[in-house]
Short mmCIF file of C-alpha atoms in Angstrom, two decimals:
data_model
loop_
_atom_site.label_atom_id
_atom_site.label_comp_id
_atom_site.label_asym_id
_atom_site.label_seq_id
_atom_site.Cartn_x
_atom_site.Cartn_y
_atom_site.Cartn_z
CA MET A 748 8.38 7.67 -23.87
CA ASN A 749 5.65 6.22 -26.35
CA ARG A 750 5.76 4.78 -29.17
CA ARG A 751 4.09 8.19 -30.40
CA THR A 752 6.72 9.50 -29.28
CA ILE A 753 9.84 8.60 -30.00
CA ARG A 754 8.31 7.95 -34.27
CA ASN A 755 7.61 11.81 -33.53
CA VAL A 756 11.55 12.69 -32.95
CA SER A 757 12.71 9.82 -35.06
CA SER A 758 10.92 11.68 -38.35
CA THR A 759 11.59 14.90 -37.09
CA THR A 760 15.09 13.66 -36.81
CA ALA A 761 15.09 12.44 -39.47
CA ALA A 762 13.54 15.59 -41.79
CA ALA A 763 16.49 17.47 -40.01
CA ALA A 764 19.11 15.03 -41.40
CA GLY A 765 18.05 15.57 -45.14
CA SER A 766 18.06 19.34 -45.11
CA ILE A 767 21.30 19.52 -43.71
CA THR A 768 21.79 17.19 -46.22
CA THR A 769 20.11 18.83 -48.54
CA ALA A 770 21.74 22.24 -47.79
CA VAL A 771 25.42 20.98 -47.45
CA THR A 772 24.90 19.82 -50.92
CA SER A 773 23.73 22.94 -51.94
CA VAL A 774 27.04 24.97 -50.44
CA ALA A 775 29.20 22.95 -52.34
CA ALA A 776 26.66 22.90 -55.92
CA ALA A 777 27.71 26.80 -55.59
CA ALA A 778 31.18 26.57 -54.29
CA LEU A 779 31.96 24.83 -57.24
CA ALA A 780 30.31 27.35 -59.84
CA ALA A 781 32.00 29.16 -57.75
CA SER A 782 35.61 28.01 -58.73
CA ILE A 783 34.74 27.32 -62.29
CA ILE A 784 33.41 30.77 -62.71
CA LEU A 785 36.35 32.22 -61.27
CA SER A 786 39.07 30.16 -62.42
CA PRO A 787 41.00 32.07 -65.21
CA ALA A 788 40.17 30.60 -68.63
CA ALA A 789 42.57 28.77 -70.68
CA ASP A 790 44.22 30.21 -73.14
CA ALA A 791 43.70 29.83 -76.94
CA SER A 792 46.56 26.76 -77.66
CA ALA A 793 45.73 24.99 -74.66
CA ARG A 794 41.92 24.63 -75.41
CA LEU A 795 43.44 23.52 -78.63
CA ASP A 796 45.55 21.39 -77.71
CA GLY A 797 42.59 19.59 -75.64
CA VAL A 798 40.89 20.16 -78.61
CA GLN A 799 43.60 17.94 -80.64
CA ALA A 800 43.62 15.80 -77.85
CA ASP A 801 40.16 14.79 -77.88
CA LEU A 802 39.25 14.44 -81.38
CA ALA A 803 42.18 12.41 -81.66
CA ARG A 804 40.93 9.63 -78.66
CA ALA A 805 37.75 10.01 -81.10
CA VAL A 806 39.17 8.84 -84.05
CA GLN A 807 41.37 5.93 -82.56
CA LEU A 808 37.78 4.32 -81.06
CA ASN A 809 36.54 4.97 -84.10
CA GLN A 810 33.68 7.75 -83.39
CA VAL A 811 34.57 9.69 -85.76
CA THR A 812 36.50 10.08 -89.62
CA ALA A 813 39.64 11.89 -89.02
CA GLU A 814 38.70 13.35 -92.17
CA GLN A 815 35.81 14.00 -89.72
CA ALA A 816 37.92 15.57 -87.18
CA ALA A 817 39.69 17.71 -89.40
CA LYS A 818 37.31 19.96 -90.48
CA PHE A 819 35.68 19.63 -86.41
CA GLU A 820 38.95 21.58 -85.93
CA ALA A 821 39.32 23.31 -87.72
CA LYS A 822 36.23 25.05 -87.36
CA LEU A 823 35.96 25.14 -83.68
CA ALA A 824 40.04 26.66 -84.61
CA GLY A 825 38.35 29.51 -86.18
CA ARG A 826 35.73 30.21 -83.50
CA ILE A 827 38.45 30.00 -80.72
CA LEU A 828 40.85 32.25 -82.38
CA GLY A 829 37.70 34.37 -82.67
CA GLU A 830 38.39 34.20 -86.59
CA ALA A 831 34.37 32.83 -86.70
#
C-alpha cells in the first residue's frame, strides 16, 4: 500500500470511529432522558425531605442563613403541596 492509501484508510477509519462514538453517546443520552421521564415522580413528602436536607446543608456551609432557608422551604412547600 502506498502512503496516500494508508492515509485515506486511516482518516476514513477515524471518521467512522468518531461517528460510532457520537451515535453511542446519543443513544446513551436518549436512554437516560427516557429513564428520567418515565420514572415515577417522588411523592410530596419525599421531595420536601430532600429540600430540607439540601437547605440544612446550605446553612451548614454558610451559603444561606437559617432564616433564608426557612422562608425558601416554606415557599417550596407551598408549591410542592399545590398551595401556591
